[in-house]
CSV table of C-alpha atoms and ligand atoms in Angstrom, one decimal:
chain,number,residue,atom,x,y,z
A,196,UNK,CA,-7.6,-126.3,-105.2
A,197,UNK,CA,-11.5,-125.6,-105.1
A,198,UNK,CA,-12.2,-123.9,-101.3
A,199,UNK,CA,-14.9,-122.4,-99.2
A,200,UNK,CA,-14.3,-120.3,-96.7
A,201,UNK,CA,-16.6,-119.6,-94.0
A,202,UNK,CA,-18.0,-117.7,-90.6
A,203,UNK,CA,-19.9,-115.2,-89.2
A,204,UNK,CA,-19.7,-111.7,-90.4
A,205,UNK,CA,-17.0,-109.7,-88.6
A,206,UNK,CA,-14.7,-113.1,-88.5
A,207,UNK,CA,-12.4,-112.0,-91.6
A,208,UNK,CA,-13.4,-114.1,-94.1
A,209,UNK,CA,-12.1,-111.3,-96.2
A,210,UNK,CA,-9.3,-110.8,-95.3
A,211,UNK,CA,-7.8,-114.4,-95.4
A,212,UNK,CA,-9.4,-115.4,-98.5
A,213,UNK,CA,-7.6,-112.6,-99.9
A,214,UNK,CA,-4.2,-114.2,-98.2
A,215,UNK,CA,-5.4,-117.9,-99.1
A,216,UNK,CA,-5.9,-116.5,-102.7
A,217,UNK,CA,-2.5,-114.7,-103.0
A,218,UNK,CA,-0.8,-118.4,-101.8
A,219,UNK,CA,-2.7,-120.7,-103.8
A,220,UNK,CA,-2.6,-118.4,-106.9
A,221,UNK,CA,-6.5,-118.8,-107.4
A,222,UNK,CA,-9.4,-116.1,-107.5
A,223,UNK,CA,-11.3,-115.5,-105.1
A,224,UNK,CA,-15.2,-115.3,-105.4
A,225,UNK,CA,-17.2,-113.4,-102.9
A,226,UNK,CA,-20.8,-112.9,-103.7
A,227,UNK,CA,-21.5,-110.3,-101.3
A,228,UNK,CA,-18.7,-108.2,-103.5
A,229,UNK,CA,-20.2,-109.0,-106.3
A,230,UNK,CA,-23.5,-107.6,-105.1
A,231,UNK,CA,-21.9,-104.4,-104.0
A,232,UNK,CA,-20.4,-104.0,-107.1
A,233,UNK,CA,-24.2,-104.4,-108.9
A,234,UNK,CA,-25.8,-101.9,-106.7
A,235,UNK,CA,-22.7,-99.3,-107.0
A,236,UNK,CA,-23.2,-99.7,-110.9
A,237,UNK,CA,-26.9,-99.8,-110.2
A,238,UNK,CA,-27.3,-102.5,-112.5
A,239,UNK,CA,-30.8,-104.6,-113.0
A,240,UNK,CA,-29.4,-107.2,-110.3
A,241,UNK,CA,-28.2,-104.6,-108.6
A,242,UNK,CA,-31.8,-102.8,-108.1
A,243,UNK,CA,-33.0,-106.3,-107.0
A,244,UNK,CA,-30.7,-106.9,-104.6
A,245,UNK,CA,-30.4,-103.8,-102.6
A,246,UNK,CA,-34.0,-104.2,-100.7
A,247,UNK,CA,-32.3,-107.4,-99.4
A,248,UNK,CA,-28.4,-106.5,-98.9
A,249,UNK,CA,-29.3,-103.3,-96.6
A,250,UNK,CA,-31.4,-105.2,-94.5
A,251,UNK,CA,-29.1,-108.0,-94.0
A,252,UNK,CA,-31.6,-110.4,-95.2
A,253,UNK,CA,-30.4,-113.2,-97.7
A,254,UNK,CA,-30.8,-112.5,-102.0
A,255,UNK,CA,-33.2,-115.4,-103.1
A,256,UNK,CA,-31.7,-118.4,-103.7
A,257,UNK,CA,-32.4,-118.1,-107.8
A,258,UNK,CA,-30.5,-114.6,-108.1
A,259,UNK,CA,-27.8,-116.0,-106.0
A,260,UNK,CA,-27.0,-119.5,-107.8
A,261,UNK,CA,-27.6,-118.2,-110.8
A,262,UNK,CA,-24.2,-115.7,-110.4
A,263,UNK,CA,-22.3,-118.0,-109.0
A,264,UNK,CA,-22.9,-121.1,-111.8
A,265,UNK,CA,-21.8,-118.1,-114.6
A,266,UNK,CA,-18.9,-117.0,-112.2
A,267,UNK,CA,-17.4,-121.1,-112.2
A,268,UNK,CA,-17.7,-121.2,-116.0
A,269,UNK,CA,-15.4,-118.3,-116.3
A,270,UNK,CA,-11.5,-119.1,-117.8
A,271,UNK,CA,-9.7,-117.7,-114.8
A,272,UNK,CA,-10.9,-120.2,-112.4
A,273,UNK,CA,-10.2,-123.3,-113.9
A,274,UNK,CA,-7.1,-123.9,-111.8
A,275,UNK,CA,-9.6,-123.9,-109.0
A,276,UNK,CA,-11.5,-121.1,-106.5
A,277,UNK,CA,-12.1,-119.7,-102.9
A,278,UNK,CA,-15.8,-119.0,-102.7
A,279,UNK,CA,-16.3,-116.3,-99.6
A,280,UNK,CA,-19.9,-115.8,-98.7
A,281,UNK,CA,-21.5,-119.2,-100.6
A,282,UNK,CA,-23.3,-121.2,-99.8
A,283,UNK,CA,-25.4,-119.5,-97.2
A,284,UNK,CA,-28.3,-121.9,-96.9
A,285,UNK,CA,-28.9,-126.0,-97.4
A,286,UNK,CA,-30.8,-125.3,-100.7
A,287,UNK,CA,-27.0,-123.0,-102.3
A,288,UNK,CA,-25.1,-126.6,-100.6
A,289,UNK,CA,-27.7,-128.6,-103.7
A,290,UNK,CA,-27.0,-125.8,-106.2
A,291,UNK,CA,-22.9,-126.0,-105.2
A,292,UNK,CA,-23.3,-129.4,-105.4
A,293,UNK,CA,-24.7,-129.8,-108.7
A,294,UNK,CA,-22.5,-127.0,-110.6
A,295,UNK,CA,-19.5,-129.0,-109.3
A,296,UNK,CA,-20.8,-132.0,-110.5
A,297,UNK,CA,-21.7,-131.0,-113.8
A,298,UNK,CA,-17.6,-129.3,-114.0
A,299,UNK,CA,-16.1,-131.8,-112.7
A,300,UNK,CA,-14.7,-129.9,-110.5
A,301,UNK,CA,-15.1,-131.2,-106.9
A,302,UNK,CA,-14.6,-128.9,-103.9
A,303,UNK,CA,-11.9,-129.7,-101.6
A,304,UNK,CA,-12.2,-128.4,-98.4
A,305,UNK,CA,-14.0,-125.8,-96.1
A,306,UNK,CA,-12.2,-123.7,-94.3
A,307,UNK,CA,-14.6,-122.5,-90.9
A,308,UNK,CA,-13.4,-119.4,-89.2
A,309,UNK,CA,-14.6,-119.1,-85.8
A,310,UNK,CA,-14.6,-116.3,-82.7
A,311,UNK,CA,-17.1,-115.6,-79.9
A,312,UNK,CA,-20.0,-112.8,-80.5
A,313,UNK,CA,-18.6,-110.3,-78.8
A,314,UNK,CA,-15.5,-110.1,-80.4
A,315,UNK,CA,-17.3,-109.9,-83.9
A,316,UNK,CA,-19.6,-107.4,-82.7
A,317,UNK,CA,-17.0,-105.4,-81.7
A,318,UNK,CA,-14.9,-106.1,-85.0
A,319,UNK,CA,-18.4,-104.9,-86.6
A,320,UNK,CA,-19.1,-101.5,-85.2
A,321,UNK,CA,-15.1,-100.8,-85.9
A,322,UNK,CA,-15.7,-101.9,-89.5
A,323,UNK,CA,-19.0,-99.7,-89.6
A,324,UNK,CA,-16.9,-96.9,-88.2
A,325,UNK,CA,-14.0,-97.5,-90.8
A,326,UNK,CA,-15.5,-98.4,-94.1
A,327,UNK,CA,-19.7,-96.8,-94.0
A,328,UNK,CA,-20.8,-100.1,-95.7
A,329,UNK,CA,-24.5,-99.6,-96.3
A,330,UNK,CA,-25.4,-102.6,-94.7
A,331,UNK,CA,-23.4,-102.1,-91.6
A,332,UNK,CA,-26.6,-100.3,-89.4
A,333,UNK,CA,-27.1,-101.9,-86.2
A,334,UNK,CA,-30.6,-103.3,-87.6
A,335,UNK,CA,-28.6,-105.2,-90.2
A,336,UNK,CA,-25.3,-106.7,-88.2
A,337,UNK,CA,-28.3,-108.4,-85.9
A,338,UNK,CA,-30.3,-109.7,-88.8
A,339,UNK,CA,-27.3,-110.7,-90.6
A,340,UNK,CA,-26.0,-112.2,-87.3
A,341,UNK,CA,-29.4,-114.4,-86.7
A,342,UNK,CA,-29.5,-115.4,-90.6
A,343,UNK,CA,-26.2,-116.8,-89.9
A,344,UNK,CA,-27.5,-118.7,-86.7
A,345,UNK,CA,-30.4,-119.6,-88.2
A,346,UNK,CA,-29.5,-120.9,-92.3
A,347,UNK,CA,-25.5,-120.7,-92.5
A,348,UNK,CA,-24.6,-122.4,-89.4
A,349,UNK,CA,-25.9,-125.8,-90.3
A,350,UNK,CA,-24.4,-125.5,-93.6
A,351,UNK,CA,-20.9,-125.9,-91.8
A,352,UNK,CA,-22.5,-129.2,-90.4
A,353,UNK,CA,-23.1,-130.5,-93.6
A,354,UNK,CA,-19.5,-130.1,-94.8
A,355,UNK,CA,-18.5,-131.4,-91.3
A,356,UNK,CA,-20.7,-134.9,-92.2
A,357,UNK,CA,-18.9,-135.0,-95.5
A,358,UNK,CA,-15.1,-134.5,-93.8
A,359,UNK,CA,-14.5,-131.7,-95.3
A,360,UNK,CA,-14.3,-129.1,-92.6
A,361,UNK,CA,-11.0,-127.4,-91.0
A,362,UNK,CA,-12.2,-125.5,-88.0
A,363,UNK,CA,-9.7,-122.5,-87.0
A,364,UNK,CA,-9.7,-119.6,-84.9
A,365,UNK,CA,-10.6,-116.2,-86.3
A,366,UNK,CA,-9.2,-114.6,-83.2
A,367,UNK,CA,-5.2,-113.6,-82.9
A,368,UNK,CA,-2.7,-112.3,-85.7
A,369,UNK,CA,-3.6,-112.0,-89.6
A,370,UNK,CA,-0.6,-113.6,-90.9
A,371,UNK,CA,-0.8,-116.3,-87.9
A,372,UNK,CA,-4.3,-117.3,-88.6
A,373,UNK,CA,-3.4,-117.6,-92.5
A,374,UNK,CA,-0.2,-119.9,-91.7
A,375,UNK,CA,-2.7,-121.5,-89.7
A,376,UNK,CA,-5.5,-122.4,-92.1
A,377,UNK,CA,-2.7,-122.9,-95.0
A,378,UNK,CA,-1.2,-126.1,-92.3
A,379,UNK,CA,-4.1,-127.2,-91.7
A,380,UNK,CA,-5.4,-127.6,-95.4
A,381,UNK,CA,-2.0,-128.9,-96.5
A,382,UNK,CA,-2.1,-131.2,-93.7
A,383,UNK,CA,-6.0,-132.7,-94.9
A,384,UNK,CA,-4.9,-132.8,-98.5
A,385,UNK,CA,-1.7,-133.9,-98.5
B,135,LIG,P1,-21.2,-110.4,-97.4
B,135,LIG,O1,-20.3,-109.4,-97.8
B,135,LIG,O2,-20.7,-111.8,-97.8
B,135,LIG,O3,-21.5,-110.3,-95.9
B,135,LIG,O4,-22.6,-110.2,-98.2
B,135,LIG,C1,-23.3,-109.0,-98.1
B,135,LIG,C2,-24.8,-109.3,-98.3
B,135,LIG,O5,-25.0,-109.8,-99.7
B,135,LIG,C3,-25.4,-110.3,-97.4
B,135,LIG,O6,-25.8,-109.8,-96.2
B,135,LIG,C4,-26.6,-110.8,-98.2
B,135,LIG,O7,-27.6,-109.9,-98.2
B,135,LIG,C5,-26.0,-110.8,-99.6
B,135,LIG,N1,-25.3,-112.1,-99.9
B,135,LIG,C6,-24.0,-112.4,-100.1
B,135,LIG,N2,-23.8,-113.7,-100.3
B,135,LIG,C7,-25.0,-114.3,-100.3
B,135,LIG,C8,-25.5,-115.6,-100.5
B,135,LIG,N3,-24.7,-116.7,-100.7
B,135,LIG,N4,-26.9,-115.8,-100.5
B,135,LIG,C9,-27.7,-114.8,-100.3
B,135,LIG,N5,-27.3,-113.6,-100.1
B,135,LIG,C10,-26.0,-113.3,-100.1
C-alpha cells in the first residue's frame, strides 16, 4: 500500500498517519519530521532549512525531492509508504510522479483530511501551547495556512482528476476518523 495523506496544518495528519501506519504495517514518511530532525542535529540540510521552516514558508523544491527520492529507495519501505507532508506543490506532484515511475511503485490513494479554519486555528494555538514547535508563532500558522491555500490545495485537485482521492472529515474522535479513512480506502481498493 503506497499512501498520501493530506490537509491543512492543525487537521491531524500526524496523528492518523501514525494509526494508518500502525494498521497497514508500513512506515510512515513525514518531511516536515525529517526537517526537524536536521535542524535539531544542526546538520548542513538542517542549517538550509531553518530560514524556511520558522517562517512557514516552503523548503525549495530541489532540497525537498531530493530527501524524499533517497527516503523511497530505502529497504524498509518496499512493502509500500504513507508520505505526510509531500507533495506540497504541482512541481513535488512531477517529482512524485517520476520516483514512482522509475520504482515501480505506483501510489494508491490519497487520503484528504478536511475541517473548517477555525477549528484548526484553534487546534493550532493548543498545539503551540502544548508542544513550543519553533514554527508554531502566529506569523508562521498564517503563512503556513496561505501556502496551503495557495500551492497545496490544488494539489488535492490533481489527485481528485486522477481518482485517487478519499475526502474525510478531520473533525470528531481519533479512533473514529481512523476506522473511517481505513473503510473508505479498503472500500476504493478492494
Ligand atoms: P509539517 O510538519 O509537515 O507542517 O512541515 C513543517 C515545515 O517543513 C513546513 O512548514 C515547511 O517549511 C517544511 N516542509 C515540510 N514538508 C515540505 C514539503 N513537501 N515541501 C516544502 N517544505 C516542506
Amino acid at each position: 500500500m503506497r499512501l498520501l495523506i493530506m490537509g491543512p496544518q492543525g487537521v491531524g495528519k500526524g496523528t492518523q498517519a501514525k494509526l494508518l501506519s500502525e494498521h497497514y504495517n508500513i512506515p510512515t514518511i513525514s518531511t516536515g519530521d525529517i526537517f526537524r530532525a536536521n535542524i535539531k542535529n544542526q546538520t548542513e540540510l538542517g542549517k538550509k532549512v531553518l530560514e524556511y521552516t520558522s517562517k512557514g514558508f516552503l523548503v525549495p523544491d530541489e532540497l525537498t525531492n531530493e530527501i524524499v527520492k533517497d527516503r523511497l529507495a530505502q529497504d524498509d519501505v518496499k512493502n509500500g509508504w504513507i508520505l505526510d507532508g509531500y507533495p506540497r506543490n504541482a512541481a513535488q506532484v512531477t517529482a512524485l510522479d517520476e520516483i514512482c515511475a522509475e520504482m515501480n511503485t505506483p501510489l494508491d490513494a490519497v487520503v484528504a483530511l478536511t475541517a473548517p479554519t477555525n477549528v484548526l486555528l484553534e487546534r493550532m494555538a493548543k498545539r503551540a501551547k502544548e508542544e513550543g514547535r519553533a514554527d508554531d508563532t502566529p506569523e508562521a500558522i498564517k503563512n503556513r495556512l496561505n501556502t496551503y491555500e495557495k500551492e497545496t490545495a490544488p494539489v488535492l485537485d490533481i489527485y481528485g482528476e486522477r481518482g485517487k482521492l478519499v475526502s474525510v472529515d478531520g473533525v470528531g474522535d481519533i479512533d473514529e476518523i481512523s476506522k473511517q479513512i481505513i473503510s473508505s480506502l479498503d472500500a476504493k481498493l478492494a
